Amino acid sequence: MATPKSLSKARITALGTYVPDKILTNEDLERLVDTSDEWIVQRTGIKERHIAAEDEFTSHLCIRAAERLRETYGAALDDVDLIIASTTTPDFSFPTVSCRVQQHFGMERAGAIDLNATCAGFAYALHLANGMISSGLHRKILVVAGETMSKITDYTDRSTCILFGDGAGAVLVEADPELSGGFESVILGTNGAGGIHVYRTGLAEQMDGQPLEGKGKIVQNGREVFKWAVRTVSAGIEQLLEQAELTREDIDWFVPHSANLRMIESICEKADLPLAKTLQSVQDMGNTSSASIPLALQAGVNSGRLKFGDRVLLYGFGSGLTHAGLLLRWDVPDLS
Ligand code: ACO
């Protein structure tokens, strides 16, 4: 690692996403558990989600997303000097997803690291990428966020299996030669005390003398997660705006973690942000954990709503409990 020569500024310059072909609809779930399309849509807004094939893992999704990024970027990714992969569902504990991405693209000069900040992972990865570039240590960072939540979902538990889907997103974060940069403000927070009994997955069958159910699958108290997220994210938005000396009117797009449409509506209401200025991916993709924000950004690009120069407030939150919000300018060139 070279010693930093000069301070720099970072901006996001390219985006690519991928979701698996297979779709799991609410009607499909009606055949698996005691639920209904009406209940799911009314409580979560979710209509369908994409599910990885048996032999398709998080690294495959991330690679496809980065390939799409490369197509729109219009240049090779050989000079990427760091890969940060955000995931809660890696193919292996090791080697990491970022190493598999590095191998696929043959990025000879790149370091590779995985990061797990649960559903807030994409926001944390962007924050780290911005910090690495601003310090002068790196010039071009590939951030990928990919999840195969279906592989840790218990399809006999109707309160969780309706929620989750699979997908991946990738962005390129580069040093800005004009030294302006797109990142404006950040807020990070953690409440570890709200941890394993609220929202977890893992192999431990007991912790601190208490037995734990659901080995290897998602277990959550949906109501507690819901209340915490609405309270925490709305307060975080207030703080972010204050820090940046901006008002709600300065925000073009709010992109929260797409966990549940009803939750997004409650956050908007409490934070006094118009729902119409929200980009989300939950209706067609379910909760894709750390992939949900890039998938929502892609939906904004595809529909022509998210444009070069727009100011975006993105906010991730998830198990831990952990959360992260960022204010940034969207510096990806418009395609048309
Ligand atoms: N179909 C039909 N009935 C159901 C289903 C289902 N799929 N799931 C639960 N129910 C029933 C319950 O059994 C309960 O019945 P009862 O009253 O007879 O006991 C009733 O519906 C109400 O259950 P609640 O859990 O209180 O329902 P709630 O309105 O809270 O909705 C939900 C549940 C959708 C899980 C909601 O709490 C939620 O979305 N929470 C947030 C979860 C989430 O998004 N987590 C991740 C966010 S952060 C991250 O992604 C890391």
CSV table of C-alpha atoms and ligand atoms in Angstrom, one decimal:
chain,number,residue,atom,x,y,z
A,1,MET,CA,0.0,0.0,0.0
A,2,ALA,CA,1.4,3.4,-1.0
A,3,THR,CA,1.5,6.3,1.4
A,4,PRO,CA,-1.3,8.8,0.6
A,5,LYS,CA,0.0,11.6,-1.6
A,6,SER,CA,-2.9,14.0,-1.6
A,7,LEU,CA,-6.4,14.2,-0.4
A,8,SER,CA,-9.1,13.5,-3.0
A,9,LYS,CA,-12.9,13.4,-3.3
A,10,ALA,CA,-15.1,10.5,-4.4
A,11,ARG,CA,-18.1,10.1,-6.6
A,12,ILE,CA,-20.2,7.2,-7.9
A,13,THR,CA,-19.7,6.9,-11.6
A,14,ALA,CA,-21.4,3.6,-12.7
A,15,LEU,CA,-24.2,1.2,-11.7
A,16,GLY,CA,-25.2,-2.3,-12.6
A,17,THR,CA,-27.6,-4.8,-11.1
A,18,TYR,CA,-28.8,-8.4,-11.5
A,19,VAL,CA,-31.6,-10.5,-10.2
A,20,PRO,CA,-32.1,-14.3,-10.8
A,21,ASP,CA,-34.6,-15.4,-13.4
A,22,LYS,CA,-36.8,-17.5,-11.1
A,23,ILE,CA,-39.7,-15.6,-9.6
A,24,LEU,CA,-41.6,-16.6,-6.4
A,25,THR,CA,-45.0,-15.0,-6.4
A,26,ASN,CA,-47.4,-14.6,-3.5
A,27,GLU,CA,-49.6,-17.2,-5.1
A,28,ASP,CA,-46.6,-19.6,-5.0
A,29,LEU,CA,-46.2,-18.8,-1.3
A,30,GLU,CA,-49.9,-19.5,-0.7
A,31,ARG,CA,-49.1,-23.1,-1.7
A,32,LEU,CA,-46.2,-23.3,0.7
A,33,VAL,CA,-47.6,-21.8,3.9
A,34,ASP,CA,-50.9,-20.6,5.4
A,35,THR,CA,-50.9,-17.1,3.9
A,36,SER,CA,-52.6,-15.0,1.1
A,37,ASP,CA,-51.7,-12.6,-1.6
A,38,GLU,CA,-54.0,-10.1,0.1
A,39,TRP,CA,-52.3,-10.4,3.5
A,40,ILE,CA,-48.8,-10.1,2.1
A,41,VAL,CA,-49.6,-7.1,-0.1
A,42,GLN,CA,-51.5,-5.3,2.6
A,43,ARG,CA,-48.8,-5.9,5.3
A,44,THR,CA,-45.7,-5.6,3.2
A,45,GLY,CA,-46.5,-4.3,-0.3
A,46,ILE,CA,-44.5,-7.3,-1.8
A,47,LYS,CA,-45.9,-8.9,-4.9
A,48,GLU,CA,-43.0,-11.2,-5.9
A,49,ARG,CA,-39.3,-11.8,-5.4
A,50,HIS,CA,-36.5,-13.4,-7.4
A,51,ILE,CA,-34.9,-16.6,-6.1
A,52,ALA,CA,-31.5,-17.9,-7.0
A,53,ALA,CA,-31.2,-21.4,-8.5
A,54,GLU,CA,-29.8,-24.2,-6.3
A,55,ASP,CA,-26.4,-23.8,-7.9
A,56,GLU,CA,-26.4,-20.0,-8.0
A,57,PHE,CA,-24.7,-18.2,-5.2
A,58,THR,CA,-24.0,-14.6,-4.1
A,59,SER,CA,-20.8,-14.3,-6.0
A,60,HIS,CA,-22.5,-15.3,-9.2
A,61,LEU,CA,-25.1,-12.6,-8.7
A,62,CYS,CA,-22.4,-10.0,-7.8
A,63,ILE,CA,-20.4,-10.9,-10.9
A,64,ARG,CA,-23.4,-10.5,-13.2
A,65,ALA,CA,-24.2,-7.1,-11.6
A,66,ALA,CA,-20.6,-6.0,-12.1
A,67,GLU,CA,-20.7,-7.2,-15.7
A,68,ARG,CA,-23.7,-5.0,-16.3
A,69,LEU,CA,-22.0,-2.1,-14.7
A,70,ARG,CA,-19.0,-2.6,-17.0
A,71,GLU,CA,-21.3,-2.6,-20.0
A,72,THR,CA,-22.8,0.8,-19.1
A,73,TYR,CA,-19.5,2.2,-17.9
A,74,GLY,CA,-18.0,1.4,-21.3
A,75,ALA,CA,-14.5,0.6,-20.1
A,76,ALA,CA,-12.6,-2.3,-18.6
A,77,LEU,CA,-12.4,-2.6,-14.8
A,78,ASP,CA,-8.7,-3.5,-14.8
A,79,ASP,CA,-7.6,-0.5,-12.9
A,80,VAL,CA,-10.0,-1.1,-9.9
A,81,ASP,CA,-7.7,-1.0,-6.9
A,82,LEU,CA,-10.1,-2.3,-4.2
A,83,ILE,CA,-13.2,-4.5,-4.2
A,84,ILE,CA,-15.7,-4.2,-1.3
A,85,ALA,CA,-18.4,-6.9,-1.3
A,86,SER,CA,-21.3,-6.3,1.1
A,87,THR,CA,-23.1,-9.5,1.9
A,88,THR,CA,-24.8,-11.4,4.8
A,89,THR,CA,-25.0,-14.6,2.6
A,90,PRO,CA,-21.6,-15.3,1.2
A,91,ASP,CA,-21.1,-18.5,-0.8
A,92,PHE,CA,-18.4,-19.6,1.6
A,93,SER,CA,-17.1,-18.2,4.9
A,94,PHE,CA,-13.8,-18.1,2.9
A,95,PRO,CA,-12.7,-17.5,0.2
A,96,THR,CA,-14.8,-14.3,0.2
A,97,VAL,CA,-17.2,-13.1,-2.4
A,98,SER,CA,-14.9,-10.1,-3.2
A,99,CYS,CA,-12.1,-12.6,-4.0
A,100,ARG,CA,-14.3,-14.5,-6.4
A,101,VAL,CA,-15.3,-11.2,-8.1
A,102,GLN,CA,-11.6,-10.3,-8.4
A,103,GLN,CA,-10.8,-13.7,-10.0
A,104,HIS,CA,-13.6,-13.4,-12.5
A,105,PHE,CA,-12.5,-10.0,-13.8
A,106,GLY,CA,-8.8,-10.6,-13.4
A,107,MET,CA,-8.3,-7.3,-11.5
A,108,GLU,CA,-4.6,-7.8,-10.9
A,109,ARG,CA,-4.1,-4.6,-8.8
A,110,ALA,CA,-7.2,-4.9,-6.6
A,111,GLY,CA,-7.4,-5.6,-2.9
A,112,ALA,CA,-10.5,-7.5,-1.9
A,113,ILE,CA,-12.6,-7.4,1.3
A,114,ASP,CA,-16.0,-8.6,2.3
A,115,LEU,CA,-18.1,-6.5,4.7
A,116,ASN,CA,-21.2,-7.6,6.7
A,117,ALA,CA,-23.3,-4.7,8.1
A,118,THR,CA,-26.5,-6.7,7.3
A,119,CYS,CA,-29.1,-4.7,5.4
A,120,ALA,CA,-27.1,-1.5,6.0
A,121,GLY,CA,-24.1,-3.0,4.3
A,122,PHE,CA,-24.3,-1.1,1.0
A,123,ALA,CA,-24.4,2.2,2.8
A,124,TYR,CA,-21.5,1.1,5.0
A,125,ALA,CA,-19.5,0.0,1.9
A,126,LEU,CA,-20.1,3.3,0.2
A,127,HIS,CA,-19.0,5.1,3.3
A,128,LEU,CA,-15.8,3.1,3.4
A,129,ALA,CA,-15.2,3.6,-0.3
A,130,ASN,CA,-15.6,7.3,0.1
A,131,GLY,CA,-13.2,7.3,3.1
A,132,MET,CA,-10.6,5.3,1.2
A,133,ILE,CA,-10.7,7.6,-1.8
A,134,SER,CA,-10.8,10.8,0.2
A,135,SER,CA,-7.7,9.7,2.1
A,136,GLY,CA,-5.9,9.4,-1.1
A,137,LEU,CA,-5.2,5.6,-0.6
A,138,HIS,CA,-7.4,4.4,-3.5
A,139,ARG,CA,-8.6,5.8,-6.8
A,140,LYS,CA,-11.2,3.3,-8.1
A,141,ILE,CA,-13.3,1.0,-5.9
A,142,LEU,CA,-15.8,-1.5,-7.0
A,143,VAL,CA,-18.6,-1.9,-4.4
A,144,VAL,CA,-20.8,-4.9,-4.9
A,145,ALA,CA,-23.8,-5.8,-2.6
A,146,GLY,CA,-25.3,-9.2,-3.2
A,147,GLU,CA,-27.6,-11.6,-1.3
A,148,THR,CA,-29.1,-15.0,-1.6
A,149,MET,CA,-31.5,-14.6,1.2
A,150,SER,CA,-33.5,-17.6,0.0
A,151,LYS,CA,-30.8,-19.9,1.1
A,152,ILE,CA,-31.2,-18.8,4.8
A,153,THR,CA,-35.0,-18.4,4.7
A,154,ASP,CA,-37.2,-21.0,6.5
A,155,TYR,CA,-40.0,-21.7,4.0
A,156,THR,CA,-42.2,-23.2,6.7
A,157,ASP,CA,-42.2,-19.9,8.7
A,158,ARG,CA,-44.9,-17.7,7.2
A,159,SER,CA,-43.9,-14.6,9.1
A,160,THR,CA,-40.4,-14.5,7.4
A,161,CYS,CA,-40.6,-16.5,4.1
A,162,ILE,CA,-42.9,-13.9,2.5
A,163,LEU,CA,-40.4,-11.1,2.9
A,164,PHE,CA,-37.1,-12.1,1.4
A,165,GLY,CA,-35.6,-12.2,-2.2
A,166,ASP,CA,-32.3,-12.5,-3.9
A,167,GLY,CA,-30.3,-10.0,-6.0
A,168,ALA,CA,-27.2,-7.9,-6.4
A,169,GLY,CA,-26.0,-4.4,-7.3
A,170,ALA,CA,-22.6,-2.9,-8.1
A,171,VAL,CA,-21.4,0.7,-8.2
A,172,LEU,CA,-18.0,2.2,-9.1
A,173,VAL,CA,-16.7,4.8,-6.7
A,174,GLU,CA,-13.9,6.9,-8.2
A,175,ALA,CA,-11.7,9.8,-7.3
A,176,ASP,CA,-13.1,13.0,-8.8
A,177,PRO,CA,-10.4,14.8,-10.8
A,178,GLU,CA,-12.2,18.1,-10.2
A,179,LEU,CA,-11.9,17.5,-6.5
A,180,SER,CA,-15.6,18.3,-5.8
A,181,GLY,CA,-17.0,14.8,-5.1
A,182,GLY,CA,-20.5,13.6,-4.6
A,183,PHE,CA,-20.5,12.5,-0.9
A,184,GLU,CA,-22.0,15.2,1.3
A,185,SER,CA,-22.9,13.7,4.7
A,186,VAL,CA,-23.0,10.5,6.6
A,187,ILE,CA,-24.5,9.1,9.8
A,188,LEU,CA,-23.7,5.6,11.3
A,189,GLY,CA,-25.3,4.0,14.3
A,190,THR,CA,-25.6,0.7,16.2
A,191,ASN,CA,-27.8,-0.8,18.9
A,192,GLY,CA,-26.1,-4.1,19.7
A,193,ALA,CA,-28.4,-4.5,22.7
A,194,GLY,CA,-31.3,-5.1,20.2
A,195,GLY,CA,-29.4,-8.0,18.7
A,196,ILE,CA,-29.9,-11.7,18.6
A,197,HIS,CA,-33.4,-11.9,20.0
A,198,VAL,CA,-34.8,-9.4,17.5
A,199,TYR,CA,-33.3,-10.4,14.2
A,200,ARG,CA,-30.6,-13.0,13.5
A,201,THR,CA,-29.3,-15.9,11.5
A,202,GLY,CA,-26.5,-18.2,12.4
A,203,LEU,CA,-25.3,-21.6,13.6
A,204,ALA,CA,-25.3,-21.1,17.4
A,205,GLU,CA,-27.9,-23.2,19.1
A,206,GLN,CA,-27.5,-21.4,22.4
A,207,MET,CA,-26.0,-18.1,23.6
A,208,ASP,CA,-25.1,-17.1,27.1
A,209,GLY,CA,-26.9,-20.1,28.5
A,210,GLN,CA,-30.1,-19.4,26.5
A,211,PRO,CA,-31.3,-21.9,23.9
A,212,LEU,CA,-31.8,-20.5,20.4
A,213,GLU,CA,-34.3,-21.7,17.7
A,214,GLY,CA,-33.9,-21.7,14.0
A,215,LYS,CA,-30.3,-22.8,13.4
A,216,GLY,CA,-29.0,-21.5,10.0
A,217,LYS,CA,-32.3,-19.7,9.1
A,218,ILE,CA,-33.6,-16.2,9.7
A,219,VAL,CA,-35.5,-15.6,13.0
A,220,GLN,CA,-37.0,-12.3,13.7
A,221,ASN,CA,-39.5,-10.3,15.8
A,222,GLY,CA,-40.9,-8.4,12.8
A,223,ARG,CA,-42.9,-6.0,15.0
A,224,GLU,CA,-39.8,-5.0,17.0
A,225,VAL,CA,-37.7,-4.5,13.8
A,226,PHE,CA,-40.5,-2.4,12.3
A,227,LYS,CA,-40.8,-0.1,15.3
A,228,TRP,CA,-37.0,0.3,15.7
A,229,ALA,CA,-36.5,1.1,12.0
A,230,VAL,CA,-39.2,3.7,11.8
A,231,ARG,CA,-37.9,5.5,14.9
A,232,THR,CA,-34.2,5.3,14.1
A,233,VAL,CA,-34.3,6.1,10.4
A,234,SER,CA,-36.6,9.1,10.8
A,235,ALA,CA,-34.3,10.5,13.6
A,236,GLY,CA,-31.2,9.8,11.4
A,237,ILE,CA,-32.7,11.7,8.5
A,238,GLU,CA,-33.2,14.7,10.7
A,239,GLN,CA,-29.6,14.5,11.8
A,240,LEU,CA,-28.2,14.0,8.3
A,241,LEU,CA,-30.0,17.1,7.0
A,242,GLU,CA,-28.9,19.2,10.0
A,243,GLN,CA,-25.3,18.1,9.5
A,244,ALA,CA,-25.4,19.0,5.8
A,245,GLU,CA,-27.4,22.2,6.5
A,246,LEU,CA,-30.0,21.1,4.0
A,247,THR,CA,-33.8,20.9,4.1
A,248,ARG,CA,-36.2,18.2,2.9
A,249,GLU,CA,-36.8,20.3,-0.2
A,250,ASP,CA,-33.1,19.9,-1.2
A,251,ILE,CA,-33.6,16.1,-1.5
A,252,ASP,CA,-34.5,14.7,-4.9
A,253,TRP,CA,-34.7,11.1,-3.9
A,254,PHE,CA,-35.0,9.2,-0.7
A,255,VAL,CA,-33.8,5.6,-1.0
A,256,PRO,CA,-34.3,3.6,2.2
A,257,HIS,CA,-33.5,-0.1,2.6
A,258,SER,CA,-36.4,-1.8,0.9
A,259,ALA,CA,-37.6,-4.1,3.6
A,260,ASN,CA,-41.3,-3.5,3.5
A,261,LEU,CA,-43.5,-0.9,1.8
A,262,ARG,CA,-45.6,-0.3,4.9
A,263,MET,CA,-42.4,0.5,6.8
A,264,ILE,CA,-41.2,2.9,4.1
A,265,GLU,CA,-44.6,4.7,4.3
A,266,SER,CA,-44.3,5.0,8.1
A,267,ILE,CA,-40.7,6.3,7.8
A,268,CYS,CA,-41.8,8.9,5.2
A,269,GLU,CA,-44.7,10.0,7.4
A,270,LYS,CA,-42.6,10.3,10.5
A,271,ALA,CA,-39.7,12.0,8.7
A,272,ASP,CA,-42.0,14.3,6.8
A,273,LEU,CA,-40.7,13.2,3.4
A,274,PRO,CA,-43.1,12.7,0.4
A,275,LEU,CA,-43.6,9.0,-0.6
A,276,ALA,CA,-43.5,10.2,-4.2
A,277,LYS,CA,-39.8,11.1,-3.8
A,278,THR,CA,-38.9,7.6,-2.8
A,279,LEU,CA,-37.2,4.9,-4.8
A,280,GLN,CA,-37.7,1.3,-3.7
A,281,SER,CA,-37.3,-2.2,-4.9
A,282,VAL,CA,-39.4,-4.1,-2.4
A,283,GLN,CA,-42.7,-4.5,-4.4
A,284,ASP,CA,-41.1,-6.6,-7.2
A,285,MET,CA,-38.1,-8.0,-5.4
A,286,GLY,CA,-38.9,-8.4,-1.7
A,287,ASN,CA,-36.3,-7.6,1.0
A,288,THR,CA,-33.0,-8.3,-0.7
A,289,SER,CA,-31.0,-7.1,2.4
A,290,SER,CA,-27.9,-5.1,1.4
A,291,ALA,CA,-28.8,-5.4,-2.4
A,292,SER,CA,-32.0,-3.5,-2.0
A,293,ILE,CA,-30.7,0.0,-2.3
A,294,PRO,CA,-28.7,-0.5,-5.5
A,295,LEU,CA,-31.7,-2.3,-6.9
A,296,ALA,CA,-33.9,0.7,-6.0
A,297,LEU,CA,-31.4,3.1,-7.6
A,298,GLN,CA,-31.6,0.9,-10.8
A,299,ALA,CA,-35.4,1.2,-10.8
A,300,GLY,CA,-35.0,5.0,-10.6
A,301,VAL,CA,-32.5,5.0,-13.5
A,302,ASN,CA,-34.6,2.6,-15.6
A,303,SER,CA,-37.8,4.7,-15.2
A,304,GLY,CA,-35.9,7.9,-16.0
A,305,ARG,CA,-36.6,9.4,-12.6
A,306,LEU,CA,-33.1,9.3,-11.1
A,307,LYS,CA,-30.9,11.7,-13.1
A,308,PHE,CA,-27.3,12.8,-13.1
A,309,GLY,CA,-26.8,15.5,-10.5
A,310,ASP,CA,-29.8,14.5,-8.3
A,311,ARG,CA,-29.3,14.7,-4.6
A,312,VAL,CA,-30.0,11.3,-3.0
A,313,LEU,CA,-30.5,10.4,0.7
A,314,LEU,CA,-30.0,6.7,1.1
A,315,TYR,CA,-30.5,4.9,4.4
A,316,GLY,CA,-29.7,1.3,5.3
A,317,PHE,CA,-30.8,-0.5,8.4
A,318,GLY,CA,-30.9,-4.0,9.6
A,319,SER,CA,-29.9,-6.7,12.1
A,320,GLY,CA,-27.3,-5.8,14.7
A,321,LEU,CA,-29.2,-3.6,15.0
A,322,THR,CA,-27.3,-1.3,12.7
A,323,HIS,CA,-28.0,1.6,10.5
A,324,ALA,CA,-26.2,4.1,8.1
A,325,GLY,CA,-27.4,7.1,6.1
A,326,LEU,CA,-25.7,9.0,3.3
A,327,LEU,CA,-26.4,12.1,1.4
A,328,LEU,CA,-24.8,12.2,-2.0
A,329,ARG,CA,-25.0,13.5,-5.5
A,330,TRP,CA,-25.8,11.0,-8.2
A,331,ASP,CA,-22.8,11.3,-10.6
A,332,VAL,CA,-23.7,8.4,-13.0
A,333,PRO,CA,-24.1,9.7,-16.5
A,334,ASP,CA,-27.7,9.4,-17.9
A,335,LEU,CA,-28.0,6.7,-20.5
A,336,SER,CA,-30.3,8.5,-22.9
B,1,ACO,N1,-49.8,-14.6,6.3
B,1,ACO,C1,-50.9,-14.5,7.1
B,1,ACO,N2,-50.8,-14.3,8.4
B,1,ACO,C2,-49.6,-14.0,9.0
B,1,ACO,C3,-48.4,-14.1,8.2
B,1,ACO,C4,-48.6,-14.4,6.8
B,1,ACO,N3,-47.5,-14.5,6.0
B,1,ACO,N4,-47.4,-13.8,9.0
B,1,ACO,C5,-47.9,-13.6,10.2
B,1,ACO,N5,-49.2,-13.7,10.2
B,1,ACO,C6,-50.1,-13.6,11.3
B,1,ACO,C7,-49.5,-13.8,12.7
B,1,ACO,O1,-49.5,-15.2,12.9
B,1,ACO,C8,-50.4,-13.0,13.6
B,1,ACO,O2,-51.6,-13.8,13.8
B,1,ACO,P1,-52.3,-13.8,15.3
B,1,ACO,O3,-52.7,-12.4,15.5
B,1,ACO,O4,-53.4,-14.8,15.1
B,1,ACO,O5,-51.2,-14.3,16.2
B,1,ACO,C9,-50.9,-11.9,12.7
B,1,ACO,O6,-50.6,-12.2,11.3
B,1,ACO,C10,-50.1,-10.6,13.0
B,1,ACO,O7,-48.8,-10.9,13.1
B,1,ACO,P2,-47.7,-9.8,13.3
B,1,ACO,O8,-46.3,-10.4,13.3
B,1,ACO,O9,-48.0,-8.9,14.5
B,1,ACO,O10,-48.0,-8.9,12.0
B,1,ACO,P3,-47.4,-7.6,11.5
B,1,ACO,O11,-48.5,-6.7,11.1
B,1,ACO,O12,-46.3,-7.1,12.4
B,1,ACO,O13,-46.7,-8.0,10.1
B,1,ACO,C11,-44.5,-8.5,9.3
B,1,ACO,C12,-45.6,-9.0,10.2
B,1,ACO,C13,-44.9,-8.3,7.9
B,1,ACO,C14,-43.3,-9.5,9.4
B,1,ACO,C15,-44.1,-7.1,9.9
B,1,ACO,O14,-43.9,-7.1,11.2
B,1,ACO,C16,-42.8,-6.6,9.2
B,1,ACO,O15,-42.7,-6.5,8.0
B,1,ACO,N6,-41.8,-6.3,10.0
B,1,ACO,C17,-40.5,-5.9,9.6
B,1,ACO,C18,-39.8,-7.1,9.2
B,1,ACO,C19,-38.7,-6.7,8.3
B,1,ACO,O16,-38.8,-6.1,7.3
B,1,ACO,N7,-37.5,-7.1,8.7
B,1,ACO,C20,-36.3,-6.9,8.1
B,1,ACO,C21,-36.0,-5.4,8.1
B,1,ACO,S1,-34.5,-4.9,8.4
B,1,ACO,C22,-33.6,-5.9,7.4
B,1,ACO,O17,-34.0,-6.2,6.3
B,1,ACO,C23,-32.3,-6.3,7.9
